[in-house]
Amino acid sequence: MSDAADDPGLTDPLADVIGYQLRRASALAMSDLSAALSAENISPIAASVLLMIEANPDQTQTRIGAALAIQRANMAPLVARLEEDGLVRRKTPDGRSYGLVCTARGAEKAAAVRRIMNELEDRLFGDMSDTMRRHFINALRAVREKG
Amino acid sequence: MSDAADDPGLTDPLADVIGYQLRRASALAMSDLSAALSAENISPIAASVLLMIEANPDQTQTRIGAALAIQRANMAPLVARLEEDGLVRRKTPDGRSYGLVCTARGAEKAAAVRRIMNELEDRLFGDMSDTMRRHFINALRAVREKG
DNA sequence: TATTGTTATACTCTATAACTATA
DNA sequence: TATAGTTATAGAGTATAACAATA
């Protein structure tokens, strides 16, 4: 029997359930990231879209969204907001699709986002060895192939 | 530059961001668990509450919730539903708090939940070595102490 | 006919505030 | 006054269906 992390007086039946620990760790990391990014007035998800557009200019928003597991329908307001904020521009190579590109302001914002993300990564995972970090990432990515 | 897992034609700026990979893996594991538990007509969160009550009888729902990072306000409908379904009973040691206990049916349901969780754990993480599994769990739990 | 983007909508999970009743 | 439980509510994030415009 293991103690519950949050309450040593209780038994924790989920202490060794990886899926559960994954959820708790992810929720906490996201909450921290959300708080840190609020200084830049951008959400974690919008930030991931911005970084993906910057790394892959002139792609459709459907394709950018697919790479992030975000549905077309949910990309519409995300991209509209990024454009409103002057971070992203929509080029129109044909009449039914866009080619998304980062503006200069978007690139600055992306740099700020990366800085914040790196600080958080250091704080949360900085004490892991490089090999452990590599194993960790590989294990996480492997999960997605088994879903 | 790394490829995006979901689209080899794109560059993935988040490939080595542990927090992001954590979120994606967690979302997928939760989605799979939710689908598997639907056969038992219970959600992943309700299932975690049931297991925690079974392992810690006669505790208040506030305390059970705190161990799972679920707010008092959100515990109310969860516990009400578990009671409706005959899985949990509320004893009343005093007039303002409950002592939650698992019913016989609740214990059967908990066993079914454990079986389903174990199957999923095996499928998603079964190929990890025991030592890697231990490192993995420790790393995930460590995140919660750094939030 | 298939695809891109959009709108509308609903559902879940989460967060806060305010209320009650009891201690 | 402090605490347990409840209710109402609001905000994300996510899911599906249906539609218009275009290829």
mmCIF file of C-alpha atoms (C1' of nucleotides) in Angstrom:
data_model
loop_
_atom_site.group_PDB
_atom_site.id
_atom_site.type_symbol
_atom_site.label_atom_id
_atom_site.label_comp_id
_atom_site.label_asym_id
_atom_site.label_seq_id
_atom_site.Cartn_x
_atom_site.Cartn_y
_atom_site.Cartn_z
ATOM 1 C CA MET A 1 0.000 0.000 0.000
ATOM 2 C CA SER A 2 1.381 3.393 -0.948
ATOM 3 C CA ASP A 3 0.519 6.744 0.501
ATOM 4 C CA ALA A 4 -1.418 9.256 -1.505
ATOM 5 C CA ALA A 5 1.033 11.957 -2.579
ATOM 6 C CA ASP A 6 -1.329 14.706 -1.488
ATOM 7 C CA ASP A 7 -2.351 13.129 1.820
ATOM 8 C CA PRO A 8 0.049 10.784 3.628
ATOM 9 C CA GLY A 9 -2.843 9.585 5.783
ATOM 10 C CA LEU A 10 -4.579 7.934 2.835
ATOM 11 C CA THR A 11 -3.772 4.872 0.771
ATOM 12 C CA ASP A 12 -3.321 5.633 -2.913
ATOM 13 C CA PRO A 13 -4.588 2.843 -5.175
ATOM 14 C CA LEU A 14 -3.451 4.832 -8.240
ATOM 15 C CA ALA A 15 0.136 5.379 -7.130
ATOM 16 C CA ASP A 16 1.493 2.893 -9.665
ATOM 17 C CA VAL A 17 -0.983 3.490 -12.458
ATOM 18 C CA ILE A 18 1.117 5.203 -15.102
ATOM 19 C CA GLY A 19 -1.866 6.521 -17.036
ATOM 20 C CA TYR A 20 -3.164 8.247 -13.930
ATOM 21 C CA GLN A 21 0.204 9.714 -12.970
ATOM 22 C CA LEU A 22 0.534 10.875 -16.570
ATOM 23 C CA ARG A 23 -2.752 12.736 -16.296
ATOM 24 C CA ARG A 24 -1.868 14.394 -12.996
ATOM 25 C CA ALA A 25 1.591 15.450 -14.167
ATOM 26 C CA SER A 26 0.230 16.734 -17.455
ATOM 27 C CA ALA A 27 -2.525 18.732 -15.747
ATOM 28 C CA LEU A 28 -0.029 20.362 -13.451
ATOM 29 C CA ALA A 29 2.466 21.143 -16.202
ATOM 30 C CA MET A 30 -0.320 22.649 -18.310
ATOM 31 C CA SER A 31 -1.577 24.720 -15.426
ATOM 32 C CA ASP A 32 1.908 26.076 -14.781
ATOM 33 C CA LEU A 33 2.451 26.783 -18.465
ATOM 34 C CA SER A 34 -0.888 28.525 -18.717
ATOM 35 C CA ALA A 35 -0.013 30.788 -15.797
ATOM 36 C CA ALA A 36 3.439 31.571 -17.210
ATOM 37 C CA LEU A 37 2.105 32.302 -20.713
ATOM 38 C CA SER A 38 -0.624 34.591 -19.417
ATOM 39 C CA ALA A 39 2.080 37.261 -19.113
ATOM 40 C CA GLU A 40 2.269 37.072 -22.913
ATOM 41 C CA ASN A 41 -1.514 36.969 -23.241
ATOM 42 C CA ILE A 42 -1.534 33.654 -25.080
ATOM 43 C CA SER A 43 -2.824 30.204 -24.168
ATOM 44 C CA PRO A 44 -0.710 27.029 -24.309
ATOM 45 C CA ILE A 45 -2.719 25.769 -27.277
ATOM 46 C CA ALA A 46 -2.545 29.031 -29.211
ATOM 47 C CA ALA A 47 1.188 29.078 -28.454
ATOM 48 C CA SER A 48 1.614 25.593 -29.915
ATOM 49 C CA VAL A 49 -0.227 26.704 -33.060
ATOM 50 C CA LEU A 50 1.995 29.770 -33.360
ATOM 51 C CA LEU A 51 5.178 27.706 -33.039
ATOM 52 C CA MET A 52 3.926 25.167 -35.574
ATOM 53 C CA ILE A 53 3.070 27.901 -38.099
ATOM 54 C CA GLU A 54 6.436 29.568 -37.617
ATOM 55 C CA ALA A 55 8.244 26.268 -38.222
ATOM 56 C CA ASN A 56 6.061 25.430 -41.238
ATOM 57 C CA PRO A 57 5.178 28.550 -43.217
ATOM 58 C CA ASP A 58 2.582 28.544 -46.010
ATOM 59 C CA GLN A 59 0.721 25.469 -44.790
ATOM 60 C CA THR A 60 -3.064 25.259 -44.521
ATOM 61 C CA GLN A 61 -4.598 25.585 -41.093
ATOM 62 C CA THR A 62 -6.125 22.145 -41.435
ATOM 63 C CA ARG A 63 -2.668 20.641 -41.844
ATOM 64 C CA ILE A 64 -1.165 22.677 -38.993
ATOM 65 C CA GLY A 65 -4.060 21.605 -36.808
ATOM 66 C CA ALA A 66 -3.723 17.942 -37.744
ATOM 67 C CA ALA A 67 -0.074 17.956 -36.638
ATOM 68 C CA LEU A 68 -1.249 19.207 -33.238
ATOM 69 C CA ALA A 69 -4.330 16.968 -33.027
ATOM 70 C CA ILE A 70 -6.620 20.002 -33.243
ATOM 71 C CA GLN A 71 -9.778 19.636 -35.341
ATOM 72 C CA ARG A 72 -10.516 21.955 -38.277
ATOM 73 C CA ALA A 73 -13.563 23.322 -36.487
ATOM 74 C CA ASN A 74 -11.500 24.257 -33.447
ATOM 75 C CA MET A 75 -8.675 25.773 -35.490
ATOM 76 C CA ALA A 76 -10.942 28.474 -36.953
ATOM 77 C CA PRO A 77 -11.291 30.634 -33.821
ATOM 78 C CA LEU A 78 -7.663 29.938 -32.784
ATOM 79 C CA VAL A 79 -6.228 31.209 -36.067
ATOM 80 C CA ALA A 80 -8.714 34.096 -36.192
ATOM 81 C CA ARG A 81 -7.479 35.222 -32.789
ATOM 82 C CA LEU A 82 -3.800 34.898 -33.769
ATOM 83 C CA GLU A 83 -4.538 37.039 -36.823
ATOM 84 C CA GLU A 84 -6.468 39.633 -34.778
ATOM 85 C CA ASP A 85 -3.454 39.880 -32.503
ATOM 86 C CA GLY A 86 -1.201 40.470 -35.510
ATOM 87 C CA LEU A 87 0.867 37.345 -34.914
ATOM 88 C CA VAL A 88 -0.115 35.426 -38.030
ATOM 89 C CA ARG A 89 -1.087 36.399 -41.564
ATOM 90 C CA ARG A 90 -3.255 34.478 -44.005
ATOM 91 C CA LYS A 91 -2.015 34.332 -47.571
ATOM 92 C CA THR A 92 -4.498 33.079 -50.152
ATOM 93 C CA PRO A 93 -2.878 30.799 -52.724
ATOM 94 C CA ASP A 94 -6.337 29.683 -53.830
ATOM 95 C CA GLY A 95 -9.863 30.611 -52.911
ATOM 96 C CA ARG A 96 -10.614 27.895 -50.435
ATOM 97 C CA SER A 97 -7.406 27.535 -48.436
ATOM 98 C CA TYR A 98 -4.932 29.768 -46.658
ATOM 99 C CA GLY A 99 -1.188 29.716 -46.416
ATOM 100 C CA LEU A 100 -0.394 30.686 -42.859
ATOM 101 C CA VAL A 101 2.716 32.682 -42.072
ATOM 102 C CA CYS A 102 4.164 34.282 -38.979
ATOM 103 C CA THR A 103 4.397 38.080 -38.859
ATOM 104 C CA ALA A 104 7.421 39.875 -37.365
ATOM 105 C CA ARG A 105 5.384 40.376 -34.218
ATOM 106 C CA GLY A 106 4.449 36.703 -34.318
ATOM 107 C CA ALA A 107 8.116 35.741 -34.474
ATOM 108 C CA GLU A 108 8.849 37.900 -31.419
ATOM 109 C CA LYS A 109 5.938 36.307 -29.599
ATOM 110 C CA ALA A 110 7.159 32.847 -30.603
ATOM 111 C CA ALA A 111 10.585 33.663 -29.158
ATOM 112 C CA ALA A 112 8.984 34.768 -25.900
ATOM 113 C CA VAL A 113 6.898 31.592 -25.833
ATOM 114 C CA ARG A 114 9.991 29.439 -26.344
ATOM 115 C CA ARG A 115 11.802 31.247 -23.552
ATOM 116 C CA ILE A 116 8.904 30.658 -21.151
ATOM 117 C CA MET A 117 8.537 27.029 -22.204
ATOM 118 C CA ASN A 118 12.249 26.411 -21.749
ATOM 119 C CA GLU A 119 12.201 27.919 -18.270
ATOM 120 C CA LEU A 120 9.329 25.649 -17.287
ATOM 121 C CA GLU A 121 10.967 22.581 -18.851
ATOM 122 C CA ASP A 122 14.102 23.341 -16.863
ATOM 123 C CA ARG A 123 12.169 23.742 -13.651
ATOM 124 C CA LEU A 124 10.069 20.606 -14.063
ATOM 125 C CA PHE A 125 12.464 18.265 -15.844
ATOM 126 C CA GLY A 126 15.869 19.908 -15.467
ATOM 127 C CA ASP A 127 17.123 17.368 -12.959
ATOM 128 C CA MET A 128 16.712 14.469 -15.366
ATOM 129 C CA SER A 129 19.825 13.138 -17.052
ATOM 130 C CA ASP A 130 20.043 13.524 -20.827
ATOM 131 C CA THR A 131 19.632 9.807 -21.380
ATOM 132 C CA MET A 132 16.676 9.639 -19.007
ATOM 133 C CA ARG A 133 15.169 12.640 -20.777
ATOM 134 C CA ARG A 134 15.556 10.820 -24.079
ATOM 135 C CA HIS A 135 13.957 7.639 -22.727
ATOM 136 C CA PHE A 136 11.160 9.722 -21.268
ATOM 137 C CA ILE A 137 10.389 11.497 -24.543
ATOM 138 C CA ASN A 138 10.549 8.233 -26.471
ATOM 139 C CA ALA A 139 8.175 6.542 -24.049
ATOM 140 C CA LEU A 140 5.721 9.437 -24.318
ATOM 141 C CA ARG A 141 5.822 9.459 -28.104
ATOM 142 C CA ALA A 142 5.465 5.676 -28.184
ATOM 143 C CA VAL A 143 2.152 5.970 -26.351
ATOM 144 C CA ARG A 144 0.721 7.869 -29.305
ATOM 145 C CA GLU A 145 1.478 5.002 -31.662
ATOM 146 C CA LYS A 146 -0.352 2.555 -29.431
ATOM 147 C CA GLY A 147 -3.529 4.586 -29.050
ATOM 148 C CA MET B 1 14.714 19.635 -37.197
ATOM 149 C CA SER B 2 12.417 16.748 -36.311
ATOM 150 C CA ASP B 3 9.386 15.545 -38.196
ATOM 151 C CA ALA B 4 5.930 15.957 -36.751
ATOM 152 C CA ALA B 5 4.775 12.544 -35.566
ATOM 153 C CA ASP B 6 1.423 12.967 -37.270
ATOM 154 C CA ASP B 7 2.748 14.412 -40.524
ATOM 155 C CA PRO B 8 6.266 13.520 -41.683
ATOM 156 C CA GLY B 9 6.126 16.406 -44.146
ATOM 157 C CA LEU B 10 6.114 19.000 -41.376
ATOM 158 C CA THR B 11 8.759 20.138 -38.933
ATOM 159 C CA ASP B 12 7.757 19.651 -35.304
ATOM 160 C CA PRO B 13 9.060 22.416 -33.012
ATOM 161 C CA LEU B 14 7.495 20.628 -30.022
ATOM 162 C CA ALA B 15 9.086 17.225 -30.595
ATOM 163 C CA ASP B 16 11.479 17.647 -27.668
ATOM 164 C CA VAL B 17 9.228 19.652 -25.359
ATOM 165 C CA ILE B 18 8.473 17.187 -22.580
ATOM 166 C CA GLY B 19 5.504 19.136 -21.267
ATOM 167 C CA TYR B 20 3.875 19.034 -24.678
ATOM 168 C CA GLN B 21 4.562 15.332 -25.220
ATOM 169 C CA LEU B 22 3.185 14.735 -21.738
ATOM 170 C CA ARG B 23 -0.048 16.463 -22.697
ATOM 171 C CA ARG B 24 -0.448 14.534 -25.947
ATOM 172 C CA ALA B 25 0.292 11.173 -24.335
ATOM 173 C CA SER B 26 -2.018 11.901 -21.429
ATOM 174 C CA ALA B 27 -4.860 12.984 -23.722
ATOM 175 C CA LEU B 28 -4.565 9.802 -25.715
ATOM 176 C CA ALA B 29 -4.343 7.536 -22.684
ATOM 177 C CA MET B 30 -7.395 9.247 -21.158
ATOM 178 C CA SER B 31 -9.336 8.932 -24.393
ATOM 179 C CA ASP B 32 -8.544 5.208 -24.576
ATOM 180 C CA LEU B 33 -9.429 4.697 -20.928
ATOM 181 C CA SER B 34 -12.678 6.584 -21.350
ATOM 182 C CA ALA B 35 -13.652 4.364 -24.285
ATOM 183 C CA ALA B 36 -12.720 1.194 -22.397
ATOM 184 C CA LEU B 37 -14.572 2.213 -19.227
ATOM 185 C CA SER B 38 -17.721 3.149 -21.146
ATOM 186 C CA ALA B 39 -18.507 -0.580 -21.223
ATOM 187 C CA GLU B 40 -18.834 -0.301 -17.434
ATOM 188 C CA ASN B 41 -20.776 2.950 -17.723
ATOM 189 C CA ILE B 42 -18.298 4.923 -15.627
ATOM 190 C CA SER B 43 -15.945 7.799 -16.453
ATOM 191 C CA PRO B 44 -12.196 7.758 -15.708
ATOM 192 C CA ILE B 45 -12.652 10.387 -13.009
ATOM 193 C CA ALA B 46 -15.605 8.665 -11.344
ATOM 194 C CA ALA B 47 -13.574 5.437 -11.509
ATOM 195 C CA SER B 48 -10.654 7.096 -9.706
ATOM 196 C CA VAL B 49 -13.047 8.332 -6.999
ATOM 197 C CA LEU B 50 -14.498 4.843 -6.599
ATOM 198 C CA LEU B 51 -11.055 3.257 -6.237
ATOM 199 C CA MET B 52 -9.987 5.905 -3.729
ATOM 200 C CA ILE B 53 -13.119 5.386 -1.611
ATOM 201 C CA GLU B 54 -12.671 1.621 -1.689
ATOM 202 C CA ALA B 55 -9.059 1.947 -0.515
ATOM 203 C CA ASN B 56 -9.973 4.513 2.172
ATOM 204 C CA PRO B 57 -13.367 3.751 3.718
ATOM 205 C CA ASP B 58 -15.133 6.194 6.042
ATOM 206 C CA GLN B 59 -13.343 9.292 4.793
ATOM 207 C CA THR B 60 -15.102 12.554 3.930
ATOM 208 C CA GLN B 61 -15.625 13.330 0.281
ATOM 209 C CA THR B 62 -13.601 16.499 0.640
ATOM 210 C CA ARG B 63 -10.600 14.463 1.726
ATOM 211 C CA ILE B 64 -11.095 11.830 -0.984
ATOM 212 C CA GLY B 65 -11.361 14.639 -3.515
ATOM 213 C CA ALA B 66 -8.260 16.418 -2.248
ATOM 214 C CA ALA B 67 -6.200 13.253 -2.733
ATOM 215 C CA LEU B 68 -7.332 13.232 -6.370
ATOM 216 C CA ALA B 69 -7.041 17.000 -6.894
ATOM 217 C CA ILE B 70 -10.805 17.311 -7.318
ATOM 218 C CA GLN B 71 -12.493 20.338 -5.756
ATOM 219 C CA ARG B 72 -15.267 19.985 -3.177
ATOM 220 C CA ALA B 73 -17.712 21.617 -5.572
ATOM 221 C CA ASN B 74 -16.937 19.100 -8.282
ATOM 222 C CA MET B 75 -17.055 16.129 -5.927
ATOM 223 C CA ALA B 76 -20.723 16.696 -5.083
ATOM 224 C CA PRO B 77 -22.224 15.530 -8.399
ATOM 225 C CA LEU B 78 -19.587 12.776 -8.755
ATOM 226 C CA VAL B 79 -20.409 11.192 -5.396
ATOM 227 C CA ALA B 80 -24.142 11.722 -5.914
ATOM 228 C CA ARG B 81 -23.910 9.776 -9.142
ATOM 229 C CA LEU B 82 -21.882 6.951 -7.553
ATOM 230 C CA GLU B 83 -24.538 6.701 -4.861
ATOM 231 C CA GLU B 84 -27.385 6.725 -7.388
ATOM 232 C CA ASP B 85 -25.677 3.857 -9.159
ATOM 233 C CA GLY B 86 -25.470 1.946 -5.888
ATOM 234 C CA LEU B 87 -21.680 1.833 -5.877
ATOM 235 C CA VAL B 88 -21.066 3.991 -2.817
ATOM 236 C CA ARG B 89 -22.941 4.621 0.418
ATOM 237 C CA ARG B 90 -22.844 7.700 2.619
ATOM 238 C CA LYS B 91 -22.656 7.070 6.330
ATOM 239 C CA THR B 92 -23.309 10.074 8.555
ATOM 240 C CA PRO B 93 -21.006 10.210 11.564
ATOM 241 C CA ASP B 94 -22.091 13.776 12.168
ATOM 242 C CA GLY B 95 -24.549 16.135 10.562
ATOM 243 C CA ARG B 96 -22.234 17.993 8.260
ATOM 244 C CA SER B 97 -19.928 15.330 6.866
ATOM 245 C CA TYR B 98 -20.177 11.887 5.333
ATOM 246 C CA GLY B 99 -18.145 8.754 5.729
ATOM 247 C CA LEU B 100 -17.995 7.243 2.274
ATOM 248 C CA VAL B 101 -17.913 3.473 1.853
ATOM 249 C CA CYS B 102 -18.005 1.122 -1.091
ATOM 250 C CA THR B 103 -21.050 -1.156 -1.479
ATOM 251 C CA ALA B 104 -20.725 -4.787 -2.606
ATOM 252 C CA ARG B 105 -21.722 -3.642 -6.075
ATOM 253 C CA GLY B 106 -19.163 -0.867 -5.829
ATOM 254 C CA ALA B 107 -16.464 -3.393 -5.005
ATOM 255 C CA GLU B 108 -17.417 -5.453 -8.069
ATOM 256 C CA LYS B 109 -17.316 -2.338 -10.194
ATOM 257 C CA ALA B 110 -13.938 -1.404 -8.725
ATOM 258 C CA ALA B 111 -12.607 -4.837 -9.668
ATOM 259 C CA ALA B 112 -13.859 -4.387 -13.225
ATOM 260 C CA VAL B 113 -12.278 -0.931 -13.362
ATOM 261 C CA ARG B 114 -8.950 -2.330 -12.179
ATOM 262 C CA ARG B 115 -9.070 -5.071 -14.798
ATOM 263 C CA ILE B 116 -9.728 -2.539 -17.570
ATOM 264 C CA MET B 117 -7.033 -0.170 -16.286
ATOM 265 C CA ASN B 118 -4.503 -3.003 -16.091
ATOM 266 C CA GLU B 119 -5.257 -4.090 -19.649
ATOM 267 C CA LEU B 120 -4.715 -0.539 -20.874
ATOM 268 C CA GLU B 121 -1.531 -0.124 -18.827
ATOM 269 C CA ASP B 122 -0.205 -3.340 -20.360
ATOM 270 C CA ARG B 123 -1.058 -2.224 -23.857
ATOM 271 C CA LEU B 124 0.406 1.268 -23.523
ATOM 272 C CA PHE B 125 3.347 0.683 -21.189
ATOM 273 C CA GLY B 126 3.812 -3.106 -21.155
ATOM 274 C CA ASP B 127 6.964 -2.998 -23.222
ATOM 275 C CA MET B 128 8.820 -0.888 -20.661
ATOM 276 C CA SER B 129 11.295 -2.635 -18.390
ATOM 277 C CA ASP B 130 10.490 -2.697 -14.687
ATOM 278 C CA THR B 131 13.309 -0.305 -13.865
ATOM 279 C CA MET B 132 12.276 2.045 -16.672
ATOM 280 C CA ARG B 133 8.699 1.855 -15.431
ATOM 281 C CA ARG B 134 9.901 2.802 -11.963
ATOM 282 C CA HIS B 135 11.954 5.740 -13.279
ATOM 283 C CA PHE B 136 8.968 6.836 -15.336
ATOM 284 C CA ILE B 137 6.571 6.813 -12.389
ATOM 285 C CA ASN B 138 9.090 8.608 -10.194
ATOM 286 C CA ALA B 139 9.641 11.302 -12.799
ATOM 287 C CA LEU B 140 5.896 11.842 -13.169
ATOM 288 C CA ARG B 141 5.333 12.047 -9.437
ATOM 289 C CA ALA B 142 8.304 14.391 -9.079
ATOM 290 C CA VAL B 143 6.601 16.856 -11.427
ATOM 291 C CA ARG B 144 3.813 17.301 -8.907
ATOM 292 C CA GLU B 145 6.232 18.383 -6.222
ATOM 293 C CA LYS B 146 7.669 21.062 -8.481
ATOM 294 C CA GLY B 147 4.353 22.615 -9.544
ATOM 295 C "C1'" DT C 1 -17.507 14.950 -55.636
ATOM 296 C "C1'" DA C 2 -14.001 16.214 -52.330
ATOM 297 C "C1'" DT C 3 -11.844 19.697 -49.552
ATOM 298 C "C1'" DT C 4 -11.133 24.170 -46.751
ATOM 299 C "C1'" DG C 5 -12.858 26.904 -43.673
ATOM 300 C "C1'" DT C 6 -16.728 28.306 -40.885
ATOM 301 C "C1'" DT C 7 -20.633 28.305 -37.634
ATOM 302 C "C1'" DA C 8 -23.419 26.325 -34.264
ATOM 303 C "C1'" DT C 9 -23.700 23.395 -30.667
ATOM 304 C "C1'" DA C 10 -23.003 20.169 -26.920
ATOM 305 C "C1'" DC C 11 -20.347 17.783 -23.615
ATOM 306 C "C1'" DT C 12 -16.688 17.259 -20.192
ATOM 307 C "C1'" DC C 13 -13.564 18.977 -16.894
ATOM 308 C "C1'" DT C 14 -12.340 22.628 -14.094
ATOM 309 C "C1'" DA C 15 -12.679 26.983 -11.199
ATOM 310 C "C1'" DT C 16 -14.969 30.422 -8.185
ATOM 311 C "C1'" DA C 17 -18.408 32.370 -5.388
ATOM 312 C "C1'" DA C 18 -22.243 32.097 -2.525
ATOM 313 C "C1'" DC C 19 -25.359 29.565 0.140
ATOM 314 C "C1'" DT C 20 -26.961 25.961 4.136
ATOM 315 C "C1'" DA C 21 -26.295 23.442 7.993
ATOM 316 C "C1'" DT C 22 -23.700 21.910 11.320
ATOM 317 C "C1'" DA C 23 -19.649 21.912 14.592
ATOM 318 C "C1'" DT D 1 -16.073 31.165 13.333
ATOM 319 C "C1'" DA D 2 -14.796 27.456 10.692
ATOM 320 C "C1'" DT D 3 -15.967 23.367 8.023
ATOM 321 C "C1'" DA D 4 -18.700 19.897 4.800
ATOM 322 C "C1'" DG D 5 -21.503 19.769 1.356
ATOM 323 C "C1'" DT D 6 -24.211 21.936 -2.228
ATOM 324 C "C1'" DT D 7 -25.702 24.876 -6.066
ATOM 325 C "C1'" DA D 8 -25.045 27.919 -9.762
ATOM 326 C "C1'" DT D 9 -22.199 29.461 -13.081
ATOM 327 C "C1'" DA D 10 -18.427 30.449 -16.141
ATOM 328 C "C1'" DG D 11 -14.522 29.178 -18.714
ATOM 329 C "C1'" DA D 12 -11.504 26.126 -21.295
ATOM 330 C "C1'" DG D 13 -10.926 22.303 -24.472
ATOM 331 C "C1'" DT D 14 -12.897 19.089 -27.448
ATOM 332 C "C1'" DA D 15 -16.376 16.650 -30.533
ATOM 333 C "C1'" DT D 16 -19.860 16.338 -34.363
ATOM 334 C "C1'" DA D 17 -22.863 17.989 -37.888
ATOM 335 C "C1'" DA D 18 -24.093 21.053 -41.349
ATOM 336 C "C1'" DC D 19 -23.133 24.710 -44.457
ATOM 337 C "C1'" DA D 20 -20.758 27.814 -48.166
ATOM 338 C "C1'" DA D 21 -17.179 28.457 -51.316
ATOM 339 C "C1'" DT D 22 -13.954 26.446 -54.199
ATOM 340 C "C1'" DA D 23 -11.159 22.810 -56.487
#
